[in-house]
Amino acid sequence: MTALLELDRVSKRFGGLLAVHNLSFAMREGEILGLIGPNGAGKSTLFNLINGVFTPNSGRIVFNGADITGERPFMVARHGIARTHQIVQPLTNMTVLDNCTVGACFGRENLPLHRATEAARAAAALVGLDDRLHLAALHLTIAGKKRLELARALAAQPKLLLLDEVLAGLNPTEIEHMIAVIRRIRDSGVTILIIEHLMQAIMSLSDRIVVLNYGEKLAEGAPAEVARDPQVIEAYLGDPKLAAALEGKDEGSAAHG
Amino acid sequence: MLCRPFFWIIALVVGAFVVSPLIGNDVQLRESLALAAVYITLASNLNLMLGYAGYINFGSIVFFGLGGYICIWLVDSNHWPLAASLIATGIGVSALSLIFGFGILRLRGPFFALSTIGIVEGVQAFVENFKPWGGSSGIYISPEVFAPLGGPGPALWVIYFLLVAVMAASLYLSYGIKISKFGLGLLAIGQNEDAAAILGVPTPRYKALCYSASAFLPAIAGGLYFFKGAFIQPSDAFDLTLSTEAIVICMLGGQGTVTGVALGAYLYEELRGYLLVSSTFSNFQLVIAGALLLVIVLFFPSGLMGFIYSRFPRLQKVLE
Amino acid sequence: MFGIIASIIDGVLVGLVYGLAAMGLTLIWGVMDVINLTHGTMIVAGMMALYLISGALGISPYFTLPPILIGGFFVGVALYWIAVHRMMGRPPLMSLLSTFSVNLILVGLGTAVWGTALFNVEVSLPGLTIDRYTFPGPHILAAVLAAVIASLLYFFLHYTRLGKALRAVANNREGAELVGIPTTRVLAIAVGCGVALAGVSGMLIGTLFPFTILSGDGYQLKSFVVTVLGGFGNPVGALMGGVALGLLEGAVTPFVPVSWTLVIEFVLFVLVLIAFPGGVFARRGAL
């Protein structure tokens, strides 16, 4: 398999804290890779490293054959990587449509304004925001802002989408809707790397899981294997019986893990 | 752009500027409108950094002053024709601004704002010691330079129409940028620079472009303004009062809007004209400007246009 | 050779006063992320208060310190309520504009009343003479007083309840409110202290150099340079930064015309920020 994204022994240190340590993994095109781990395990830092917000102290990040280690965020975006943030970052006083148009204009396709507006509408429709296109972002509910975050990332037509806790703060109906949207996004050909604490959701969505603990890779594999891994259970899942139960749970059910 | 109504609204305003002093050869009106044109030029170009990209440029006067110096030096000492001097001035100051920008555009918000003041002080200190430009005494233009324009009287009319042209260019420039992809990127930077960068907006390049674009027309306006007065000295050319007033005008009219800035400039100039004449208030020009700005920032941060748009939301489709 | 060293030492003495001034700026900055653009004018206000009070009452200039300290505090609290309170929660550019506008008003009023007249406060104090160089008495006393007040501030911040509340708010405003600290009151007090420090440092500078209403700009720039050298929101750093700046001035002024000093300091300001975006000793929120 030719990897779409490859991390090779990436490390990031903040003063005395080693946030990410010698991390390596690869992603295949078209897969959904779930990233789980306790708070502070380095998941968001990892996103920031891929994204270009932070530069690794060592290691390489290769995307689609190109070495993007240490590239500035706007250059990474041009390669075709988009992300959502754990704490949403809307362009507050701009409308939903304008927010998405920014994504479409400056993403991988680098579209001119009128084509970008079309792409923006399409992305907004995909997440269900097409009824609020001319509403200013600050007037959206938190769920609306999360959808906007996603639509904006999609408008750029990325090859790789980094989703950072896109389900946090949503009620069960909204979560169901979002999960369906994420599946549809993957079906349209986008590769997805997702951080999520909602165990049901991430276990059922992901093709594979990588578990992070204290910045290091603890386990990697299919959701079922990972859920059974004793180290993972001890570090993160807590209860072995729960882990077994997770395997058999229906998708779409949103009880907390 | 031609099919949009706002394009013609600007044209109408420019037309009024051109035509009204010609009626009855009203020289007083011409001078008053010339000053308004200067204010509109300065404020519109300042708006690119302040209203679009969200960067306060306290020292935008430096473009105006340097423009004045370069133009006068070219015309008077080097005997260039006015038109060529003006173009060279615009290009020269824009290029210089790229050099300044290289140093200060990587600074965020407040630090950028403070650095712009430092740039003015630095340039002023330099010019005051620069003998070829007259040092602290300045340069007086010899009257012969007005000859190619038909003599001092007609020259003032030529200069006026050129100032109106520069004003028109400023209005069309800020409008054109606002509806372009570049403008969208700038607005994104103004809302949330980090998020904009992650979305792919090439922030360093856009900021540099915006900064040097905001230097071009004010430089030419400065060239015209000081050429008209036939005299330039450092304390006038780099007087921070004018750039401060430009900030007040932007905030008064509504930062980020094209209409608001033009409206604010006009209103402010009227206010100022009244203040200067009234004996009670002439010393208090800065105080009034400060009080006005304080009230706007505290209670009406979206300025006049914000107020108008909240009452008449439909207007937002037509005006910018 | 000794001339240069003496100049540097003298620079350090004056630098301590600059450090005190910068503490006022950095305190407000650290506690609420507001850059007080009236800072320079408040320094001048301290100078004018020194001139007017000592002139009117005929007392020694140094006795004006307590009233200026206390008066400055109340002016600062007023400034908070007028220009800063409503800006909490708004983009930082807005607080920049609001303090900027108050500054315009104050400078406008000042120049309307006093114009650009030069003021000088006569202070006769015996100096300290070593070899061929005399360290002026006022410089030494000003440095000592600055150090004393700085220590008082440090004691206040670290050993009193109110001081700890201030540091808590600087560190995490929401968290502080959650544990019951009246944040609005604390913010007002912080601005009060910041302006008081500016005023007192102005008073001390007034005993050293002549001044006009417009002198504020230069001292404000020096405060910014010191803050950038010493770290935002870091009073101890501010004092050290002041000493560093004083050292630099002492080393440079014998060789460079005075009008260029400010330009050099500005260039330093920009260069340091480019190299160290958080200041040289950056420890955000660590008051």
PDB file of N, CA and C in Angstrom, chain C residues 7-75:
ATOM      1  N   SER C   7      29.453  56.200  33.144  1.00  0.00           N
ATOM      2  CA  SER C   7      28.243  56.475  32.372  1.00  0.00           C
ATOM      3  C   SER C   7      27.290  55.294  32.450  1.00  0.00           C
ATOM      4  N   ILE C   8      27.850  54.099  32.381  1.00  0.00           N
ATOM      5  CA  ILE C   8      27.007  52.899  32.453  1.00  0.00           C
ATOM      6  C   ILE C   8      26.351  52.781  33.822  1.00  0.00           C
ATOM      7  N   ILE C   9      27.138  53.017  34.860  1.00  0.00           N
ATOM      8  CA  ILE C   9      26.569  52.912  36.213  1.00  0.00           C
ATOM      9  C   ILE C   9      25.459  53.938  36.388  1.00  0.00           C
ATOM     10  N   ASP C  10      25.724  55.147  35.893  1.00  0.00           N
ATOM     11  CA  ASP C  10      24.692  56.170  35.969  1.00  0.00           C
ATOM     12  C   ASP C  10      23.465  55.714  35.199  1.00  0.00           C
ATOM     13  N   GLY C  11      23.707  55.075  34.055  1.00  0.00           N
ATOM     14  CA  GLY C  11      22.604  54.547  33.249  1.00  0.00           C
ATOM     15  C   GLY C  11      21.794  53.530  34.035  1.00  0.00           C
ATOM     16  N   VAL C  12      22.489  52.693  34.799  1.00  0.00           N
ATOM     17  CA  VAL C  12      21.776  51.686  35.588  1.00  0.00           C
ATOM     18  C   VAL C  12      20.885  52.352  36.636  1.00  0.00           C
ATOM     19  N   LEU C  13      21.403  53.410  37.244  1.00  0.00           N
ATOM     20  CA  LEU C  13      20.596  54.126  38.246  1.00  0.00           C
ATOM     21  C   LEU C  13      19.298  54.633  37.620  1.00  0.00           C
ATOM     22  N   VAL C  14      19.465  55.315  36.482  1.00  0.00           N
ATOM     23  CA  VAL C  14      18.277  55.831  35.788  1.00  0.00           C
ATOM     24  C   VAL C  14      17.413  54.668  35.296  1.00  0.00           C
ATOM     25  N   GLY C  15      18.088  53.585  34.910  1.00  0.00           N
ATOM     26  CA  GLY C  15      17.367  52.409  34.403  1.00  0.00           C
ATOM     27  C   GLY C  15      16.422  51.816  35.427  1.00  0.00           C
ATOM     28  N   LEU C  16      16.779  51.926  36.700  1.00  0.00           N
ATOM     29  CA  LEU C  16      15.889  51.409  37.736  1.00  0.00           C
ATOM     30  C   LEU C  16      14.566  52.175  37.715  1.00  0.00           C
ATOM     31  N   VAL C  17      14.651  53.470  37.449  1.00  0.00           N
ATOM     32  CA  VAL C  17      13.421  54.259  37.370  1.00  0.00           C
ATOM     33  C   VAL C  17      12.615  53.860  36.131  1.00  0.00           C
ATOM     34  N   TYR C  18      13.324  53.635  35.006  1.00  0.00           N
ATOM     35  CA  TYR C  18      12.620  53.152  33.815  1.00  0.00           C
ATOM     36  C   TYR C  18      11.924  51.828  34.112  1.00  0.00           C
ATOM     37  N   GLY C  19      12.630  50.986  34.882  1.00  0.00           N
ATOM     38  CA  GLY C  19      12.062  49.688  35.240  1.00  0.00           C
ATOM     39  C   GLY C  19      10.788  49.857  36.034  1.00  0.00           C
ATOM     40  N   LEU C  20      10.799  50.830  36.954  1.00  0.00           N
ATOM     41  CA  LEU C  20       9.595  51.081  37.736  1.00  0.00           C
ATOM     42  C   LEU C  20       8.454  51.505  36.830  1.00  0.00           C
ATOM     43  N   ALA C  21       8.765  52.386  35.880  1.00  0.00           N
ATOM     44  CA  ALA C  21       7.737  52.826  34.941  1.00  0.00           C
ATOM     45  C   ALA C  21       7.173  51.633  34.168  1.00  0.00           C
ATOM     46  N   ALA C  22       8.075  50.783  33.721  1.00  0.00           N
ATOM     47  CA  ALA C  22       7.634  49.639  32.926  1.00  0.00           C
ATOM     48  C   ALA C  22       6.800  48.683  33.762  1.00  0.00           C
ATOM     49  N   MET C  23       7.061  48.629  35.070  1.00  0.00           N
ATOM     50  CA  MET C  23       6.270  47.748  35.932  1.00  0.00           C
ATOM     51  C   MET C  23       4.808  48.145  35.877  1.00  0.00           C
ATOM     52  N   GLY C  24       4.566  49.467  35.803  1.00  0.00           N
ATOM     53  CA  GLY C  24       3.189  49.924  35.715  1.00  0.00           C
ATOM     54  C   GLY C  24       2.519  49.414  34.452  1.00  0.00           C
ATOM     55  N   LEU C  25       3.263  49.461  33.359  1.00  0.00           N
ATOM     56  CA  LEU C  25       2.712  49.018  32.076  1.00  0.00           C
ATOM     57  C   LEU C  25       2.491  47.515  32.085  1.00  0.00           C
ATOM     58  N   THR C  26       3.476  46.781  32.567  1.00  0.00           N
ATOM     59  CA  THR C  26       3.427  45.335  32.470  1.00  0.00           C
ATOM     60  C   THR C  26       2.434  44.739  33.456  1.00  0.00           C
ATOM     61  N   LEU C  27       2.158  45.444  34.552  1.00  0.00           N
ATOM     62  CA  LEU C  27       1.182  44.946  35.506  1.00  0.00           C
ATOM     63  C   LEU C  27      -0.198  44.875  34.854  1.00  0.00           C
ATOM     64  N   ILE C  28      -0.585  45.996  34.223  1.00  0.00           N
ATOM     65  CA  ILE C  28      -1.894  46.036  33.560  1.00  0.00           C
ATOM     66  C   ILE C  28      -1.945  45.020  32.423  1.00  0.00           C
ATOM     67  N   TRP C  29      -0.857  44.942  31.699  1.00  0.00           N
ATOM     68  CA  TRP C  29      -0.779  44.012  30.577  1.00  0.00           C
ATOM     69  C   TRP C  29      -0.932  42.570  31.055  1.00  0.00           C
ATOM     70  N   GLY C  30      -0.224  42.266  32.122  1.00  0.00           N
ATOM     71  CA  GLY C  30      -0.229  40.889  32.617  1.00  0.00           C
ATOM     72  C   GLY C  30      -1.559  40.481  33.200  1.00  0.00           C
ATOM     73  N   VAL C  31      -2.214  41.394  33.925  1.00  0.00           N
ATOM     74  CA  VAL C  31      -3.444  41.023  34.593  1.00  0.00           C
ATOM     75  C   VAL C  31      -4.608  40.931  33.609  1.00  0.00           C
ATOM     76  N   MET C  32      -4.673  41.829  32.640  1.00  0.00           N
ATOM     77  CA  MET C  32      -5.860  41.796  31.780  1.00  0.00           C
ATOM     78  C   MET C  32      -5.566  41.914  30.297  1.00  0.00           C
ATOM     79  N   ASP C  33      -4.324  41.740  29.895  1.00  0.00           N
ATOM     80  CA  ASP C  33      -4.013  41.732  28.463  1.00  0.00           C
ATOM     81  C   ASP C  33      -4.410  43.041  27.777  1.00  0.00           C
ATOM     82  N   VAL C  34      -4.282  44.133  28.514  1.00  0.00           N
ATOM     83  CA  VAL C  34      -4.611  45.435  27.952  1.00  0.00           C
ATOM     84  C   VAL C  34      -3.333  46.262  27.882  1.00  0.00           C
ATOM     85  N   ILE C  35      -3.094  46.874  26.728  1.00  0.00           N
ATOM     86  CA  ILE C  35      -1.926  47.734  26.597  1.00  0.00           C
ATOM     87  C   ILE C  35      -2.369  49.159  26.828  1.00  0.00           C
ATOM     88  N   ASN C  36      -1.892  49.753  27.907  1.00  0.00           N
ATOM     89  CA  ASN C  36      -2.360  51.067  28.318  1.00  0.00           C
ATOM     90  C   ASN C  36      -1.632  52.148  27.532  1.00  0.00           C
ATOM     91  N   LEU C  37      -2.298  52.672  26.488  1.00  0.00           N
ATOM     92  CA  LEU C  37      -1.640  53.700  25.691  1.00  0.00           C
ATOM     93  C   LEU C  37      -1.679  55.077  26.337  1.00  0.00           C
ATOM     94  N   THR C  38      -2.219  55.178  27.565  1.00  0.00           N
ATOM     95  CA  THR C  38      -2.112  56.456  28.286  1.00  0.00           C
ATOM     96  C   THR C  38      -0.879  56.436  29.175  1.00  0.00           C
ATOM     97  N   HIS C  39      -0.111  55.363  29.115  1.00  0.00           N
ATOM     98  CA  HIS C  39       1.003  55.167  30.037  1.00  0.00           C
ATOM     99  C   HIS C  39       1.967  56.356  30.015  1.00  0.00           C
ATOM    100  N   GLY C  40       2.380  56.749  28.821  1.00  0.00           N
ATOM    101  CA  GLY C  40       3.326  57.861  28.704  1.00  0.00           C
ATOM    102  C   GLY C  40       2.749  59.134  29.295  1.00  0.00           C
ATOM    103  N   THR C  41       1.482  59.376  29.004  1.00  0.00           N
ATOM    104  CA  THR C  41       0.850  60.586  29.511  1.00  0.00           C
ATOM    105  C   THR C  41       0.711  60.543  31.027  1.00  0.00           C
ATOM    106  N   MET C  42       0.506  59.364  31.590  1.00  0.00           N
ATOM    107  CA  MET C  42       0.421  59.255  33.045  1.00  0.00           C
ATOM    108  C   MET C  42       1.787  59.547  33.677  1.00  0.00           C
ATOM    109  N   ILE C  43       2.839  59.166  32.971  1.00  0.00           N
ATOM    110  CA  ILE C  43       4.183  59.501  33.455  1.00  0.00           C
ATOM    111  C   ILE C  43       4.331  61.022  33.490  1.00  0.00           C
ATOM    112  N   VAL C  44       3.902  61.664  32.411  1.00  0.00           N
ATOM    113  CA  VAL C  44       3.959  63.128  32.355  1.00  0.00           C
ATOM    114  C   VAL C  44       3.084  63.742  33.443  1.00  0.00           C
ATOM    115  N   ALA C  45       1.920  63.123  33.704  1.00  0.00           N
ATOM    116  CA  ALA C  45       1.042  63.631  34.760  1.00  0.00           C
ATOM    117  C   ALA C  45       1.779  63.628  36.091  1.00  0.00           C
ATOM    118  N   GLY C  46       2.554  62.563  36.314  1.00  0.00           N
ATOM    119  CA  GLY C  46       3.351  62.506  37.538  1.00  0.00           C
ATOM    120  C   GLY C  46       4.366  63.640  37.573  1.00  0.00           C
ATOM    121  N   MET C  47       4.964  63.901  36.416  1.00  0.00           N
ATOM    122  CA  MET C  47       5.939  64.990  36.344  1.00  0.00           C
ATOM    123  C   MET C  47       5.279  66.331  36.649  1.00  0.00           C
ATOM    124  N   MET C  48       4.119  66.546  36.040  1.00  0.00           N
ATOM    125  CA  MET C  48       3.422  67.820  36.241  1.00  0.00           C
ATOM    126  C   MET C  48       2.969  67.964  37.681  1.00  0.00           C
ATOM    127  N   ALA C  49       2.520  66.838  38.265  1.00  0.00           N
ATOM    128  CA  ALA C  49       2.087  66.890  39.661  1.00  0.00           C
ATOM    129  C   ALA C  49       3.265  67.280  40.546  1.00  0.00           C
ATOM    130  N   LEU C  50       4.414  66.706  40.254  1.00  0.00           N
ATOM    131  CA  LEU C  50       5.627  67.049  41.002  1.00  0.00           C
ATOM    132  C   LEU C  50       5.881  68.557  40.922  1.00  0.00           C
ATOM    133  N   TYR C  51       5.828  69.048  39.697  1.00  0.00           N
ATOM    134  CA  TYR C  51       6.113  70.466  39.467  1.00  0.00           C
ATOM    135  C   TYR C  51       5.120  71.364  40.194  1.00  0.00           C
ATOM    136  N   LEU C  52       3.828  71.038  40.007  1.00  0.00           N
ATOM    137  CA  LEU C  52       2.788  71.916  40.545  1.00  0.00           C
ATOM    138  C   LEU C  52       2.713  71.851  42.069  1.00  0.00           C
ATOM    139  N   ILE C  53       2.730  70.629  42.599  1.00  0.00           N
ATOM    140  CA  ILE C  53       2.568  70.490  44.050  1.00  0.00           C
ATOM    141  C   ILE C  53       3.771  71.062  44.794  1.00  0.00           C
ATOM    142  N   SER C  54       4.975  70.675  44.332  1.00  0.00           N
ATOM    143  CA  SER C  54       6.151  71.171  45.065  1.00  0.00           C
ATOM    144  C   SER C  54       6.280  72.675  44.884  1.00  0.00           C
ATOM    145  N   GLY C  55       5.849  73.184  43.735  1.00  0.00           N
ATOM    146  CA  GLY C  55       5.883  74.622  43.506  1.00  0.00           C
ATOM    147  C   GLY C  55       4.867  75.341  44.364  1.00  0.00           C
ATOM    148  N   ALA C  56       3.649  74.812  44.408  1.00  0.00           N
ATOM    149  CA  ALA C  56       2.578  75.481  45.137  1.00  0.00           C
ATOM    150  C   ALA C  56       2.803  75.430  46.639  1.00  0.00           C
ATOM    151  N   LEU C  57       3.268  74.285  47.121  1.00  0.00           N
ATOM    152  CA  LEU C  57       3.411  74.141  48.574  1.00  0.00           C
ATOM    153  C   LEU C  57       4.817  74.467  49.049  1.00  0.00           C
ATOM    154  N   GLY C  58       5.723  74.663  48.120  1.00  0.00           N
ATOM    155  CA  GLY C  58       7.085  75.011  48.491  1.00  0.00           C
ATOM    156  C   GLY C  58       7.808  73.928  49.265  1.00  0.00           C
ATOM    157  N   ILE C  59       7.380  72.687  49.096  1.00  0.00           N
ATOM    158  CA  ILE C  59       8.023  71.608  49.860  1.00  0.00           C
ATOM    159  C   ILE C  59       9.065  70.915  48.984  1.00  0.00           C
ATOM    160  N   SER C  60       9.848  70.078  49.637  1.00  0.00           N
ATOM    161  CA  SER C  60      10.845  69.323  48.895  1.00  0.00           C
ATOM    162  C   SER C  60      10.126  68.438  47.883  1.00  0.00           C
ATOM    163  N   PRO C  61      10.700  68.317  46.706  1.00  0.00           N
ATOM    164  CA  PRO C  61      10.038  67.519  45.660  1.00  0.00           C
ATOM    165  C   PRO C  61       9.715  66.100  46.092  1.00  0.00           C
ATOM    166  N   TYR C  62      10.567  65.514  46.929  1.00  0.00           N
ATOM    167  CA  TYR C  62      10.364  64.118  47.258  1.00  0.00           C
ATOM    168  C   TYR C  62       9.138  63.881  48.128  1.00  0.00           C
ATOM    169  N   PHE C  63       8.662  64.933  48.802  1.00  0.00           N
ATOM    170  CA  PHE C  63       7.451  64.755  49.593  1.00  0.00           C
ATOM    171  C   PHE C  63       6.204  64.629  48.737  1.00  0.00           C
ATOM    172  N   THR C  64       6.338  64.891  47.432  1.00  0.00           N
ATOM    173  CA  THR C  64       5.150  64.727  46.578  1.00  0.00           C
ATOM    174  C   THR C  64       4.918  63.263  46.234  1.00  0.00           C
ATOM    175  N   LEU C  65       5.866  62.403  46.587  1.00  0.00           N
ATOM    176  CA  LEU C  65       5.728  60.997  46.199  1.00  0.00           C
ATOM    177  C   LEU C  65       4.462  60.348  46.738  1.00  0.00           C
ATOM    178  N   PRO C  66       4.184  60.426  48.059  1.00  0.00           N
ATOM    179  CA  PRO C  66       2.974  59.772  48.555  1.00  0.00           C
ATOM    180  C   PRO C  66       1.687  60.277  47.890  1.00  0.00           C
ATOM    181  N   PRO C  67       1.468  61.611  47.807  1.00  0.00           N
ATOM    182  CA  PRO C  67       0.219  62.025  47.157  1.00  0.00           C
ATOM    183  C   PRO C  67       0.145  61.598  45.695  1.00  0.00           C
ATOM    184  N   ILE C  68       1.266  61.564  45.006  1.00  0.00           N
ATOM    185  CA  ILE C  68       1.223  61.147  43.604  1.00  0.00           C
ATOM    186  C   ILE C  68       0.899  59.664  43.504  1.00  0.00           C
ATOM    187  N   LEU C  69       1.473  58.887  44.404  1.00  0.00           N
ATOM    188  CA  LEU C  69       1.199  57.454  44.417  1.00  0.00           C
ATOM    189  C   LEU C  69      -0.300  57.208  44.631  1.00  0.00           C
ATOM    190  N   ILE C  70      -0.844  57.874  45.656  1.00  0.00           N
ATOM    191  CA  ILE C  70      -2.257  57.665  45.983  1.00  0.00           C
ATOM    192  C   ILE C  70      -3.161  58.259  44.911  1.00  0.00           C
ATOM    193  N   GLY C  71      -2.843  59.493  44.490  1.00  0.00           N
ATOM    194  CA  GLY C  71      -3.643  60.129  43.447  1.00  0.00           C
ATOM    195  C   GLY C  71      -3.626  59.312  42.166  1.00  0.00           C
ATOM    196  N   GLY C  72      -2.441  58.808  41.822  1.00  0.00           N
ATOM    197  CA  GLY C  72      -2.309  58.006  40.612  1.00  0.00           C
ATOM    198  C   GLY C  72      -3.189  56.771  40.663  1.00  0.00           C
ATOM    199  N   PHE C  73      -3.276  56.182  41.840  1.00  0.00           N
ATOM    200  CA  PHE C  73      -4.109  54.996  41.995  1.00  0.00           C
ATOM    201  C   PHE C  73      -5.561  55.306  41.631  1.00  0.00           C
ATOM    202  N   PHE C  74      -6.067  56.422  42.185  1.00  0.00           N
ATOM    203  CA  PHE C  74      -7.464  56.743  41.907  1.00  0.00           C
ATOM    204  C   PHE C  74      -7.689  57.128  40.462  1.00  0.00           C
ATOM    205  N   VAL C  75      -6.702  57.798  39.863  1.00  0.00           N
ATOM    206  CA  VAL C  75      -6.819  58.111  38.440  1.00  0.00           C
ATOM    207  C   VAL C  75      -6.891  56.816  37.631  1.00  0.00           C
TER     208      VAL C  75
END
